[in-house]
Amino acid sequence: MTTTVKAPVGELLREWRDRRRISQLDLAISADISTRHLSFVETGRSKPSRDMVLRLGEHLDIPLRERNRLLLAAGYAPAYGESDIGAPEMTVVREAVRRLLAGHDPYPAAVVDRGWNLVDANLSLGVLTEGIAPDLLTGPVNVLRATLHPDGMAPRVLNLGEWRAHLLGRLRRQVEQTADAGLAELLEELRGYPCDDEVPEVEVPGPGDIFVPLRYRQGDLELTFFSTVATFGTPLDVTVAELVIESFYPADPATAAFLRERVTG
C-alpha cells in the first residue's frame, strides 16, 4: 500500500478536529493530554509519537485508511493493513459474508466497498437489477450509479425523488465523515442525473411513515422494501472496515409473498 502525504501531521489533525467540530480543549480532555501539547502538535512545534497519532485518530473517529495517512505524515509506518478481498487471509471474512447473504434469501442483499462498488450479493438481488443496462453491470459495478442512472433502476423506482434524496444524503454524510475525494466526485456525478420527481431537501416523514421505503415496479406489481446496514464491529484491516452489508426486507405482505414465490418458482 503506497500513499503520498504532503501535508504535515499537525495540519491534518487540525483539519480532522475542525471537521468533527471538536475544540482543542475537548479533544485534549478525551485523549488525556494537555491542551498545550495538542496545540504544539497541531502547529508543528512538537512531533507526536506513534501512539499519540493513533490515540488522537481513535478519539476523532478517523477512518483506518486516514489514520494510516496520519502515521505516514508523522514519519511512521502504517498500522492497519489493507488486504485484497480475495486474499487467503480474508477467507474467514468472505465466508462470513456469504453466510449472511445466503441466509437473507429470498430477500435481496449486497455488500459494497467504500466507493459503493459491488463486492458480493445474493441471488435475490436480481429482482432489483433486472432491466439495468449491461454497461452499468460491468465491473466494477457501482450500486449508486446503477440505482440512479436513467438506464439503471431509476425508471422503475416509483418514489425516485424520495429515494434519490435518501441515497445522496447518505453519500454526502459519508463524504463529510471521510473527506474522500473520490466519493465527492461520485456525489457530483449523481447529482447531475435527471430526475422528474420532486427531490425533498429534508427527509420529513408523512403520516404513519417510520422509514424511507424503496417502492419498485416489477412488471404490474409494486414492491416495497426497507433496508438495514451492517458493518464489521471490530475491524483492524482497512478493507474490512470499509465493507458495508445492505439488506432489503419486504415492507408489506404482498412483497414478501412475491419474493418467496419467486425463489420457489
PDB file of C-alpha atoms in Angstrom:
ATOM      1  CA  MET A   1       0.000   0.000   0.000  1.00  0.00           C
ATOM      2  CA  THR A   2       1.703   3.195  -1.224  1.00  0.00           C
ATOM      3  CA  THR A   3       0.353   6.572  -0.170  1.00  0.00           C
ATOM      4  CA  THR A   4       1.796  10.038  -0.746  1.00  0.00           C
ATOM      5  CA  VAL A   5       1.162  12.543   2.029  1.00  0.00           C
ATOM      6  CA  LYS A   6       2.165  16.164   1.501  1.00  0.00           C
ATOM      7  CA  ALA A   7       0.600  17.996   4.455  1.00  0.00           C
ATOM      8  CA  PRO A   8       2.278  17.811   7.901  1.00  0.00           C
ATOM      9  CA  VAL A   9       0.608  15.637  10.511  1.00  0.00           C
ATOM     10  CA  GLY A  10      -0.314  18.585  12.736  1.00  0.00           C
ATOM     11  CA  GLU A  11      -2.193  20.300   9.926  1.00  0.00           C
ATOM     12  CA  LEU A  12      -4.038  17.084   9.086  1.00  0.00           C
ATOM     13  CA  LEU A  13      -5.024  16.542  12.720  1.00  0.00           C
ATOM     14  CA  ARG A  14      -6.323  20.092  12.974  1.00  0.00           C
ATOM     15  CA  GLU A  15      -8.377  19.609   9.800  1.00  0.00           C
ATOM     16  CA  TRP A  16      -9.922  16.451  11.208  1.00  0.00           C
ATOM     17  CA  ARG A  17     -10.657  18.150  14.529  1.00  0.00           C
ATOM     18  CA  ASP A  18     -12.336  21.040  12.704  1.00  0.00           C
ATOM     19  CA  ARG A  19     -14.289  18.585  10.557  1.00  0.00           C
ATOM     20  CA  ARG A  20     -15.542  16.842  13.700  1.00  0.00           C
ATOM     21  CA  ARG A  21     -16.350  20.245  15.278  1.00  0.00           C
ATOM     22  CA  ILE A  22     -14.359  19.414  18.417  1.00  0.00           C
ATOM     23  CA  SER A  23     -12.441  22.064  20.330  1.00  0.00           C
ATOM     24  CA  GLN A  24      -8.806  21.630  21.334  1.00  0.00           C
ATOM     25  CA  LEU A  25      -9.886  21.511  24.954  1.00  0.00           C
ATOM     26  CA  ASP A  26     -12.475  18.786  24.418  1.00  0.00           C
ATOM     27  CA  LEU A  27     -10.090  16.648  22.360  1.00  0.00           C
ATOM     28  CA  ALA A  28      -7.289  17.108  24.889  1.00  0.00           C
ATOM     29  CA  ILE A  29      -9.575  16.015  27.730  1.00  0.00           C
ATOM     30  CA  SER A  30     -10.908  12.951  25.891  1.00  0.00           C
ATOM     31  CA  ALA A  31      -7.414  11.907  24.740  1.00  0.00           C
ATOM     32  CA  ASP A  32      -5.926  12.594  28.204  1.00  0.00           C
ATOM     33  CA  ILE A  33      -3.252  15.024  27.034  1.00  0.00           C
ATOM     34  CA  SER A  34      -2.618  18.685  27.787  1.00  0.00           C
ATOM     35  CA  THR A  35      -4.134  21.379  25.604  1.00  0.00           C
ATOM     36  CA  ARG A  36      -0.684  22.915  25.322  1.00  0.00           C
ATOM     37  CA  HIS A  37       0.811  19.700  23.939  1.00  0.00           C
ATOM     38  CA  LEU A  38      -2.055  19.288  21.451  1.00  0.00           C
ATOM     39  CA  SER A  39      -1.579  22.877  20.305  1.00  0.00           C
ATOM     40  CA  PHE A  40       2.146  22.247  19.794  1.00  0.00           C
ATOM     41  CA  VAL A  41       1.358  19.119  17.757  1.00  0.00           C
ATOM     42  CA  GLU A  42      -1.125  20.929  15.527  1.00  0.00           C
ATOM     43  CA  THR A  43       1.230  23.855  14.879  1.00  0.00           C
ATOM     44  CA  GLY A  44       4.213  21.607  14.204  1.00  0.00           C
ATOM     45  CA  ARG A  45       6.204  22.737  17.249  1.00  0.00           C
ATOM     46  CA  SER A  46       6.094  19.192  18.641  1.00  0.00           C
ATOM     47  CA  LYS A  47       6.271  15.876  16.805  1.00  0.00           C
ATOM     48  CA  PRO A  48       3.679  13.395  18.108  1.00  0.00           C
ATOM     49  CA  SER A  49       4.678   9.845  18.951  1.00  0.00           C
ATOM     50  CA  ARG A  50       3.194   6.955  17.019  1.00  0.00           C
ATOM     51  CA  ASP A  51       0.921   6.116  19.958  1.00  0.00           C
ATOM     52  CA  MET A  52      -0.200   9.750  20.153  1.00  0.00           C
ATOM     53  CA  VAL A  53      -1.201   9.772  16.469  1.00  0.00           C
ATOM     54  CA  LEU A  54      -3.178   6.559  16.939  1.00  0.00           C
ATOM     55  CA  ARG A  55      -4.816   7.865  20.120  1.00  0.00           C
ATOM     56  CA  LEU A  56      -5.912  11.115  18.500  1.00  0.00           C
ATOM     57  CA  GLY A  57      -7.148   9.207  15.442  1.00  0.00           C
ATOM     58  CA  GLU A  58      -9.264   6.998  17.708  1.00  0.00           C
ATOM     59  CA  HIS A  59     -10.807   9.905  19.619  1.00  0.00           C
ATOM     60  CA  LEU A  60     -11.512  11.804  16.400  1.00  0.00           C
ATOM     61  CA  ASP A  61     -13.145   8.688  14.916  1.00  0.00           C
ATOM     62  CA  ILE A  62     -10.934   8.927  11.847  1.00  0.00           C
ATOM     63  CA  PRO A  63     -11.304   6.061   9.327  1.00  0.00           C
ATOM     64  CA  LEU A  64      -8.498   3.490   9.404  1.00  0.00           C
ATOM     65  CA  ARG A  65      -7.343   4.454   5.921  1.00  0.00           C
ATOM     66  CA  GLU A  66      -6.900   8.063   7.038  1.00  0.00           C
ATOM     67  CA  ARG A  67      -5.169   7.021  10.268  1.00  0.00           C
ATOM     68  CA  ASN A  68      -2.533   5.333   8.116  1.00  0.00           C
ATOM     69  CA  ARG A  69      -2.070   8.608   6.236  1.00  0.00           C
ATOM     70  CA  LEU A  70      -1.622  10.443   9.516  1.00  0.00           C
ATOM     71  CA  LEU A  71       1.068   7.984  10.555  1.00  0.00           C
ATOM     72  CA  LEU A  72       2.871   8.416   7.244  1.00  0.00           C
ATOM     73  CA  ALA A  73       2.702  12.196   7.602  1.00  0.00           C
ATOM     74  CA  ALA A  74       4.294  11.857  11.036  1.00  0.00           C
ATOM     75  CA  GLY A  75       7.084   9.663   9.661  1.00  0.00           C
ATOM     76  CA  TYR A  76       5.775   6.292  10.867  1.00  0.00           C
ATOM     77  CA  ALA A  77       4.760   3.121   9.059  1.00  0.00           C
ATOM     78  CA  PRO A  78       1.023   2.436   8.608  1.00  0.00           C
ATOM     79  CA  ALA A  79      -0.555   0.473  11.445  1.00  0.00           C
ATOM     80  CA  TYR A  80      -3.509  -1.042   9.595  1.00  0.00           C
ATOM     81  CA  GLY A  81      -3.204  -3.498   6.732  1.00  0.00           C
ATOM     82  CA  GLU A  82      -5.242  -3.341   3.553  1.00  0.00           C
ATOM     83  CA  SER A  83      -5.922  -6.824   2.219  1.00  0.00           C
ATOM     84  CA  ASP A  84      -7.408  -7.753  -1.117  1.00  0.00           C
ATOM     85  CA  ILE A  85     -10.836  -9.285  -0.556  1.00  0.00           C
ATOM     86  CA  GLY A  86      -9.677 -12.387  -2.448  1.00  0.00           C
ATOM     87  CA  ALA A  87      -6.541 -12.896  -0.355  1.00  0.00           C
ATOM     88  CA  PRO A  88      -6.183 -16.115   1.690  1.00  0.00           C
ATOM     89  CA  GLU A  89      -6.206 -14.193   4.987  1.00  0.00           C
ATOM     90  CA  MET A  90      -9.640 -12.834   4.066  1.00  0.00           C
ATOM     91  CA  THR A  91     -11.206 -16.296   3.785  1.00  0.00           C
ATOM     92  CA  VAL A  92     -12.986 -16.001   7.126  1.00  0.00           C
ATOM     93  CA  VAL A  93     -14.415 -12.620   6.065  1.00  0.00           C
ATOM     94  CA  ARG A  94     -15.609 -13.921   2.697  1.00  0.00           C
ATOM     95  CA  GLU A  95     -17.224 -16.966   4.304  1.00  0.00           C
ATOM     96  CA  ALA A  96     -18.976 -14.824   6.923  1.00  0.00           C
ATOM     97  CA  VAL A  97     -20.298 -12.501   4.238  1.00  0.00           C
ATOM     98  CA  ARG A  98     -21.518 -15.391   2.099  1.00  0.00           C
ATOM     99  CA  ARG A  99     -23.372 -16.904   5.058  1.00  0.00           C
ATOM    100  CA  LEU A 100     -25.052 -13.583   5.776  1.00  0.00           C
ATOM    101  CA  LEU A 101     -26.060 -13.118   2.150  1.00  0.00           C
ATOM    102  CA  ALA A 102     -27.302 -16.676   1.666  1.00  0.00           C
ATOM    103  CA  GLY A 103     -29.196 -16.565   4.950  1.00  0.00           C
ATOM    104  CA  HIS A 104     -31.049 -13.464   3.806  1.00  0.00           C
ATOM    105  CA  ASP A 105     -32.600 -15.137   0.755  1.00  0.00           C
ATOM    106  CA  PRO A 106     -35.285 -14.796  -0.541  1.00  0.00           C
ATOM    107  CA  TYR A 107     -34.798 -11.113   0.221  1.00  0.00           C
ATOM    108  CA  PRO A 108     -32.157  -9.038  -1.632  1.00  0.00           C
ATOM    109  CA  ALA A 109     -28.800  -8.227  -0.002  1.00  0.00           C
ATOM    110  CA  ALA A 110     -25.495  -6.854  -1.234  1.00  0.00           C
ATOM    111  CA  VAL A 111     -22.015  -5.999   0.038  1.00  0.00           C
ATOM    112  CA  VAL A 112     -20.257  -2.846  -1.152  1.00  0.00           C
ATOM    113  CA  ASP A 113     -16.852  -1.309  -0.547  1.00  0.00           C
ATOM    114  CA  ARG A 114     -16.061   2.286   0.457  1.00  0.00           C
ATOM    115  CA  GLY A 115     -16.722   3.531  -3.094  1.00  0.00           C
ATOM    116  CA  TRP A 116     -20.117   1.806  -3.264  1.00  0.00           C
ATOM    117  CA  ASN A 117     -18.721  -0.796  -5.666  1.00  0.00           C
ATOM    118  CA  LEU A 118     -20.401  -4.178  -5.509  1.00  0.00           C
ATOM    119  CA  VAL A 119     -18.306  -6.809  -3.730  1.00  0.00           C
ATOM    120  CA  ASP A 120     -20.853  -9.615  -3.428  1.00  0.00           C
ATOM    121  CA  ALA A 121     -24.603 -10.202  -3.472  1.00  0.00           C
ATOM    122  CA  ASN A 122     -27.144 -12.951  -3.045  1.00  0.00           C
ATOM    123  CA  LEU A 123     -29.274 -14.349  -5.862  1.00  0.00           C
ATOM    124  CA  SER A 124     -32.327 -12.398  -4.756  1.00  0.00           C
ATOM    125  CA  LEU A 125     -30.685  -9.083  -5.636  1.00  0.00           C
ATOM    126  CA  GLY A 126     -31.614  -9.975  -9.203  1.00  0.00           C
ATOM    127  CA  VAL A 127     -35.152  -8.759  -8.552  1.00  0.00           C
ATOM    128  CA  LEU A 128     -33.738  -5.219  -8.373  1.00  0.00           C
ATOM    129  CA  THR A 129     -31.177  -5.470 -11.186  1.00  0.00           C
ATOM    130  CA  GLU A 130     -33.422  -6.848 -13.930  1.00  0.00           C
ATOM    131  CA  GLY A 131     -33.584  -4.430 -16.839  1.00  0.00           C
ATOM    132  CA  ILE A 132     -30.475  -2.425 -15.950  1.00  0.00           C
ATOM    133  CA  ALA A 133     -28.289  -1.547 -18.952  1.00  0.00           C
ATOM    134  CA  PRO A 134     -25.450  -4.090 -19.322  1.00  0.00           C
ATOM    135  CA  ASP A 135     -22.704  -1.436 -19.179  1.00  0.00           C
ATOM    136  CA  LEU A 136     -23.879  -0.445 -15.696  1.00  0.00           C
ATOM    137  CA  LEU A 137     -23.498  -4.075 -14.602  1.00  0.00           C
ATOM    138  CA  THR A 138     -19.963  -4.445 -15.946  1.00  0.00           C
ATOM    139  CA  GLY A 139     -17.383  -4.464 -13.170  1.00  0.00           C
ATOM    140  CA  PRO A 140     -16.675  -2.673 -11.094  1.00  0.00           C
ATOM    141  CA  VAL A 141     -20.412  -2.230 -10.586  1.00  0.00           C
ATOM    142  CA  ASN A 142     -21.185   0.953  -8.664  1.00  0.00           C
ATOM    143  CA  VAL A 143     -24.528   0.393  -6.955  1.00  0.00           C
ATOM    144  CA  LEU A 144     -25.369   4.095  -6.609  1.00  0.00           C
ATOM    145  CA  ARG A 145     -24.711   4.688 -10.297  1.00  0.00           C
ATOM    146  CA  ALA A 146     -26.739   1.593 -11.221  1.00  0.00           C
ATOM    147  CA  THR A 147     -29.591   2.775  -8.999  1.00  0.00           C
ATOM    148  CA  LEU A 148     -29.903   6.435 -10.001  1.00  0.00           C
ATOM    149  CA  HIS A 149     -28.749   6.383 -13.649  1.00  0.00           C
ATOM    150  CA  PRO A 150     -31.600   6.783 -16.158  1.00  0.00           C
ATOM    151  CA  ASP A 151     -30.514   3.477 -17.758  1.00  0.00           C
ATOM    152  CA  GLY A 152     -30.412   1.800 -14.360  1.00  0.00           C
ATOM    153  CA  MET A 153     -33.070   1.181 -11.730  1.00  0.00           C
ATOM    154  CA  ALA A 154     -34.304   4.791 -11.766  1.00  0.00           C
ATOM    155  CA  PRO A 155     -37.173   4.383 -14.297  1.00  0.00           C
ATOM    156  CA  ARG A 156     -38.680   1.615 -12.133  1.00  0.00           C
ATOM    157  CA  VAL A 157     -38.301   3.389  -8.782  1.00  0.00           C
ATOM    158  CA  LEU A 158     -41.775   4.778  -8.133  1.00  0.00           C
ATOM    159  CA  ASN A 159     -40.604   7.217  -5.430  1.00  0.00           C
ATOM    160  CA  LEU A 160     -37.391   8.207  -7.218  1.00  0.00           C
ATOM    161  CA  GLY A 161     -37.216  11.713  -5.762  1.00  0.00           C
ATOM    162  CA  GLU A 162     -37.525  10.431  -2.212  1.00  0.00           C
ATOM    163  CA  TRP A 163     -35.138   7.503  -2.687  1.00  0.00           C
ATOM    164  CA  ARG A 164     -32.630   9.684  -4.541  1.00  0.00           C
ATOM    165  CA  ALA A 165     -32.622  12.212  -1.675  1.00  0.00           C
ATOM    166  CA  HIS A 166     -32.085   9.364   0.787  1.00  0.00           C
ATOM    167  CA  LEU A 167     -29.104   7.910  -1.113  1.00  0.00           C
ATOM    168  CA  LEU A 168     -27.489  11.267  -1.846  1.00  0.00           C
ATOM    169  CA  GLY A 169     -27.902  12.201   1.813  1.00  0.00           C
ATOM    170  CA  ARG A 170     -26.079   9.032   2.874  1.00  0.00           C
ATOM    171  CA  LEU A 171     -23.299   9.699   0.388  1.00  0.00           C
ATOM    172  CA  ARG A 172     -22.995  13.342   1.443  1.00  0.00           C
ATOM    173  CA  ARG A 173     -22.621  12.329   5.083  1.00  0.00           C
ATOM    174  CA  GLN A 174     -20.013   9.757   4.064  1.00  0.00           C
ATOM    175  CA  VAL A 175     -18.042  12.445   2.233  1.00  0.00           C
ATOM    176  CA  GLU A 176     -18.178  14.627   5.335  1.00  0.00           C
ATOM    177  CA  GLN A 177     -17.107  11.697   7.522  1.00  0.00           C
ATOM    178  CA  THR A 178     -14.198  10.502   5.368  1.00  0.00           C
ATOM    179  CA  ALA A 179     -13.110  13.553   3.315  1.00  0.00           C
ATOM    180  CA  ASP A 180     -12.745  11.120   0.390  1.00  0.00           C
ATOM    181  CA  ALA A 181     -12.177  12.995  -2.902  1.00  0.00           C
ATOM    182  CA  GLY A 182     -13.406  10.044  -4.984  1.00  0.00           C
ATOM    183  CA  LEU A 183     -16.703   9.956  -3.115  1.00  0.00           C
ATOM    184  CA  ALA A 184     -17.070  13.709  -3.552  1.00  0.00           C
ATOM    185  CA  GLU A 185     -16.673  13.263  -7.326  1.00  0.00           C
ATOM    186  CA  LEU A 186     -19.251  10.465  -7.301  1.00  0.00           C
ATOM    187  CA  LEU A 187     -21.679  12.708  -5.408  1.00  0.00           C
ATOM    188  CA  GLU A 188     -21.342  15.452  -8.029  1.00  0.00           C
ATOM    189  CA  GLU A 189     -21.866  12.913 -10.832  1.00  0.00           C
ATOM    190  CA  LEU A 190     -25.028  11.522  -9.255  1.00  0.00           C
ATOM    191  CA  ARG A 191     -26.423  14.993  -8.613  1.00  0.00           C
ATOM    192  CA  GLY A 192     -26.233  15.583 -12.368  1.00  0.00           C
ATOM    193  CA  TYR A 193     -28.506  12.659 -13.238  1.00  0.00           C
ATOM    194  CA  PRO A 194     -32.004  13.687 -14.386  1.00  0.00           C
ATOM    195  CA  CYS A 195     -34.947  13.209 -12.047  1.00  0.00           C
ATOM    196  CA  ASP A 196     -38.511  14.228 -12.900  1.00  0.00           C
ATOM    197  CA  ASP A 197     -39.737  13.658  -9.347  1.00  0.00           C
ATOM    198  CA  GLU A 198     -39.534  16.316  -6.687  1.00  0.00           C
ATOM    199  CA  VAL A 199     -36.418  15.713  -4.583  1.00  0.00           C
ATOM    200  CA  PRO A 200     -37.005  16.754  -0.958  1.00  0.00           C
ATOM    201  CA  GLU A 201     -34.219  18.761   0.663  1.00  0.00           C
ATOM    202  CA  VAL A 202     -35.041  17.284   4.073  1.00  0.00           C
ATOM    203  CA  GLU A 203     -36.453  13.833   4.846  1.00  0.00           C
ATOM    204  CA  VAL A 204     -39.705  14.655   6.626  1.00  0.00           C
ATOM    205  CA  PRO A 205     -41.927  11.651   7.404  1.00  0.00           C
ATOM    206  CA  GLY A 206     -45.513  11.634   6.257  1.00  0.00           C
ATOM    207  CA  PRO A 207     -48.411  10.284   8.343  1.00  0.00           C
ATOM    208  CA  GLY A 208     -47.528   6.808   9.589  1.00  0.00           C
ATOM    209  CA  ASP A 209     -44.039   6.765   7.993  1.00  0.00           C
ATOM    210  CA  ILE A 210     -41.283   5.161  10.061  1.00  0.00           C
ATOM    211  CA  PHE A 211     -38.569   4.799   7.376  1.00  0.00           C
ATOM    212  CA  VAL A 212     -37.822   5.800   3.780  1.00  0.00           C
ATOM    213  CA  PRO A 213     -39.178   2.964   1.606  1.00  0.00           C
ATOM    214  CA  LEU A 214     -37.956   1.804  -1.778  1.00  0.00           C
ATOM    215  CA  ARG A 215     -41.022   1.462  -3.976  1.00  0.00           C
ATOM    216  CA  TYR A 216     -40.100  -0.530  -7.067  1.00  0.00           C
ATOM    217  CA  ARG A 217     -42.112  -1.538 -10.133  1.00  0.00           C
ATOM    218  CA  GLN A 218     -41.776  -5.194 -11.090  1.00  0.00           C
ATOM    219  CA  GLY A 219     -43.978  -5.792 -14.111  1.00  0.00           C
ATOM    220  CA  ASP A 220     -47.500  -4.972 -12.998  1.00  0.00           C
ATOM    221  CA  LEU A 221     -46.589  -5.194  -9.322  1.00  0.00           C
ATOM    222  CA  GLU A 222     -45.357  -2.595  -6.871  1.00  0.00           C
ATOM    223  CA  LEU A 223     -42.757  -3.970  -4.467  1.00  0.00           C
ATOM    224  CA  THR A 224     -41.956  -2.049  -1.289  1.00  0.00           C
ATOM    225  CA  PHE A 225     -38.759  -2.510   0.709  1.00  0.00           C
ATOM    226  CA  PHE A 226     -36.902  -1.059   3.652  1.00  0.00           C
ATOM    227  CA  SER A 227     -33.214  -1.692   4.262  1.00  0.00           C
ATOM    228  CA  THR A 228     -30.740  -2.140   7.090  1.00  0.00           C
ATOM    229  CA  VAL A 229     -26.983  -1.553   7.005  1.00  0.00           C
ATOM    230  CA  ALA A 230     -24.359  -3.624   8.830  1.00  0.00           C
ATOM    231  CA  THR A 231     -20.584  -3.319   9.224  1.00  0.00           C
ATOM    232  CA  PHE A 232     -17.922  -5.390  10.977  1.00  0.00           C
ATOM    233  CA  GLY A 233     -17.815  -4.377  14.622  1.00  0.00           C
ATOM    234  CA  THR A 234     -14.082  -4.676  15.398  1.00  0.00           C
ATOM    235  CA  PRO A 235     -12.149  -4.209  12.156  1.00  0.00           C
ATOM    236  CA  LEU A 236      -8.352  -3.890  12.184  1.00  0.00           C
ATOM    237  CA  ASP A 237      -7.955  -4.088   8.407  1.00  0.00           C
ATOM    238  CA  VAL A 238      -8.826  -1.176   6.108  1.00  0.00           C
ATOM    239  CA  THR A 239     -10.712  -3.361   3.632  1.00  0.00           C
ATOM    240  CA  VAL A 240     -12.821  -4.999   6.336  1.00  0.00           C
ATOM    241  CA  ALA A 241     -13.559  -1.658   7.981  1.00  0.00           C
ATOM    242  CA  GLU A 242     -14.934  -0.285   4.709  1.00  0.00           C
ATOM    243  CA  LEU A 243     -17.256  -3.185   3.836  1.00  0.00           C
ATOM    244  CA  VAL A 244     -20.969  -2.439   4.176  1.00  0.00           C
ATOM    245  CA  ILE A 245     -23.719  -5.064   4.027  1.00  0.00           C
ATOM    246  CA  GLU A 246     -27.103  -3.696   2.966  1.00  0.00           C
ATOM    247  CA  SER A 247     -30.086  -5.999   3.444  1.00  0.00           C
ATOM    248  CA  PHE A 248     -33.524  -5.319   1.998  1.00  0.00           C
ATOM    249  CA  TYR A 249     -36.711  -6.504   3.679  1.00  0.00           C
ATOM    250  CA  PRO A 250     -40.286  -6.594   2.375  1.00  0.00           C
ATOM    251  CA  ALA A 251     -42.329  -3.717   3.781  1.00  0.00           C
ATOM    252  CA  ASP A 252     -45.684  -5.345   3.074  1.00  0.00           C
ATOM    253  CA  PRO A 253     -47.146  -8.868   2.809  1.00  0.00           C
ATOM    254  CA  ALA A 254     -47.530  -8.686  -0.983  1.00  0.00           C
ATOM    255  CA  THR A 255     -43.805  -8.032  -1.475  1.00  0.00           C
ATOM    256  CA  ALA A 256     -42.879 -10.847   0.917  1.00  0.00           C
ATOM    257  CA  ALA A 257     -45.173 -13.267  -0.920  1.00  0.00           C
ATOM    258  CA  PHE A 258     -43.763 -12.282  -4.317  1.00  0.00           C
ATOM    259  CA  LEU A 259     -40.168 -12.831  -3.194  1.00  0.00           C
ATOM    260  CA  ARG A 260     -40.938 -16.229  -1.652  1.00  0.00           C
ATOM    261  CA  GLU A 261     -42.814 -17.368  -4.769  1.00  0.00           C
ATOM    262  CA  ARG A 262     -40.029 -16.087  -7.000  1.00  0.00           C
ATOM    263  CA  VAL A 263     -37.479 -18.329  -5.279  1.00  0.00           C
ATOM    264  CA  THR A 264     -39.652 -21.435  -5.082  1.00  0.00           C
ATOM    265  CA  GLY A 265     -40.813 -20.910  -8.646  1.00  0.00           C
TER     266      GLY A 265
END
